C-alpha cells in the first residue's frame, strides 16, 4: 500500500440520520497503488456533494487523484 493512501480512512459514515453512500477509488500516482473508500454524510443531500467534500480532503490535503 501507499503511505498517502494510509492517511485516508477506508470508511467515514455519519453515525445518525438517513443519507446516501458513495464508493470511490483513490490512487497514488507515484506507485499506482489504489484502494476503495466509502463515504456517507447526512449533510450531503446529493451524491455530487460528496465530490465537493472529498475533493478538498483527498486532493489538497493528501495530494491524490480520485475517480468516481
PDB file of C-alpha atoms in Angstrom:
ATOM      1  CA  UNK A   1       0.000   0.000   0.000  1.00  0.00           C
ATOM      2  CA  UNK A   2       0.968   3.635  -0.044  1.00  0.00           C
ATOM      3  CA  UNK A   3       1.746   5.950   2.873  1.00  0.00           C
ATOM      4  CA  UNK A   4      -0.509   8.558   1.274  1.00  0.00           C
ATOM      5  CA  UNK A   5      -3.380   6.098   0.936  1.00  0.00           C
ATOM      6  CA  UNK A   6      -2.911   5.076   4.560  1.00  0.00           C
ATOM      7  CA  UNK A   7      -3.811   8.664   5.559  1.00  0.00           C
ATOM      8  CA  UNK A   8      -7.325   8.207   4.147  1.00  0.00           C
ATOM      9  CA  UNK A   9      -9.784   6.275   6.332  1.00  0.00           C
ATOM     10  CA  UNK A  10     -11.403   3.346   4.499  1.00  0.00           C
ATOM     11  CA  UNK A  11     -14.870   4.249   5.798  1.00  0.00           C
ATOM     12  CA  UNK A  12     -16.287   7.561   7.022  1.00  0.00           C
ATOM     13  CA  UNK A  13     -20.017   7.410   7.749  1.00  0.00           C
ATOM     14  CA  UNK A  14     -22.088   9.732   9.938  1.00  0.00           C
ATOM     15  CA  UNK A  15     -23.488   7.972  12.981  1.00  0.00           C
ATOM     16  CA  UNK A  16     -27.055   9.223  12.598  1.00  0.00           C
ATOM     17  CA  UNK A  17     -29.702  10.116  10.040  1.00  0.00           C
ATOM     18  CA  UNK A  18     -30.573   8.862   6.582  1.00  0.00           C
ATOM     19  CA  UNK A  19     -28.145   9.569   3.794  1.00  0.00           C
ATOM     20  CA  UNK A  20     -26.570   8.266   0.610  1.00  0.00           C
ATOM     21  CA  UNK A  21     -23.340   6.317   0.381  1.00  0.00           C
ATOM     22  CA  UNK A  22     -20.672   6.620  -2.262  1.00  0.00           C
ATOM     23  CA  UNK A  23     -17.852   4.245  -3.206  1.00  0.00           C
ATOM     24  CA  UNK A  24     -14.734   5.964  -4.553  1.00  0.00           C
ATOM     25  CA  UNK A  25     -11.447   4.594  -5.854  1.00  0.00           C
ATOM     26  CA  UNK A  26      -8.401   6.671  -4.911  1.00  0.00           C
ATOM     27  CA  UNK A  27      -4.986   6.165  -6.490  1.00  0.00           C
ATOM     28  CA  UNK A  28      -1.458   7.150  -5.539  1.00  0.00           C
ATOM     29  CA  UNK A  29       0.080   8.121  -8.869  1.00  0.00           C
ATOM     30  CA  UNK A  30       3.643   7.721  -7.598  1.00  0.00           C
ATOM     31  CA  UNK A  31       3.344   3.932  -7.313  1.00  0.00           C
ATOM     32  CA  UNK A  32      -0.092   3.251  -8.875  1.00  0.00           C
ATOM     33  CA  UNK A  33      -1.408   1.783  -5.616  1.00  0.00           C
ATOM     34  CA  UNK A  34      -5.135   2.252  -5.139  1.00  0.00           C
ATOM     35  CA  UNK A  35      -7.932   1.459  -2.735  1.00  0.00           C
ATOM     36  CA  UNK A  36     -11.667   1.958  -2.460  1.00  0.00           C
ATOM     37  CA  UNK A  37     -13.197   4.139   0.223  1.00  0.00           C
ATOM     38  CA  UNK A  38     -16.805   4.516   1.386  1.00  0.00           C
ATOM     39  CA  UNK A  39     -18.368   7.777   2.474  1.00  0.00           C
ATOM     40  CA  UNK A  40     -21.811   8.578   3.839  1.00  0.00           C
ATOM     41  CA  UNK A  41     -22.712  12.017   5.163  1.00  0.00           C
ATOM     42  CA  UNK A  42     -26.100  13.321   6.279  1.00  0.00           C
ATOM     43  CA  UNK A  43     -25.031  16.788   5.097  1.00  0.00           C
ATOM     44  CA  UNK A  44     -24.613  15.538   1.506  1.00  0.00           C
ATOM     45  CA  UNK A  45     -28.164  15.562   0.168  1.00  0.00           C
ATOM     46  CA  UNK A  46     -26.976  14.536  -3.315  1.00  0.00           C
ATOM     47  CA  UNK A  47     -24.177  12.230  -4.424  1.00  0.00           C
ATOM     48  CA  UNK A  48     -22.491  15.160  -6.167  1.00  0.00           C
ATOM     49  CA  UNK A  49     -21.973  16.875  -2.806  1.00  0.00           C
ATOM     50  CA  UNK A  50     -19.536  14.122  -1.846  1.00  0.00           C
ATOM     51  CA  UNK A  51     -17.209  15.301  -4.585  1.00  0.00           C
ATOM     52  CA  UNK A  52     -17.016  18.743  -3.004  1.00  0.00           C
ATOM     53  CA  UNK A  53     -16.190  17.351   0.450  1.00  0.00           C
ATOM     54  CA  UNK A  54     -13.703  14.775  -0.789  1.00  0.00           C
ATOM     55  CA  UNK A  55     -12.032  16.965  -3.375  1.00  0.00           C
ATOM     56  CA  UNK A  56     -10.560  19.192  -0.688  1.00  0.00           C
ATOM     57  CA  UNK A  57      -9.505  16.323   1.562  1.00  0.00           C
ATOM     58  CA  UNK A  58      -8.107  13.904  -0.996  1.00  0.00           C
ATOM     59  CA  UNK A  59      -6.530  16.287  -3.495  1.00  0.00           C
ATOM     60  CA  UNK A  60      -5.495  19.300  -1.428  1.00  0.00           C
ATOM     61  CA  UNK A  61      -4.542  17.636   1.859  1.00  0.00           C
ATOM     62  CA  UNK A  62      -3.308  14.243   0.681  1.00  0.00           C
ATOM     63  CA  UNK A  63      -2.498  15.125  -2.970  1.00  0.00           C
ATOM     64  CA  UNK A  64      -4.054  12.022  -4.538  1.00  0.00           C
ATOM     65  CA  UNK A  65      -6.217  11.534  -7.609  1.00  0.00           C
ATOM     66  CA  UNK A  66      -9.703  10.126  -7.164  1.00  0.00           C
ATOM     67  CA  UNK A  67     -12.105   8.518  -9.604  1.00  0.00           C
ATOM     68  CA  UNK A  68     -15.873   8.152  -9.280  1.00  0.00           C
TER      69      UNK A  68
END
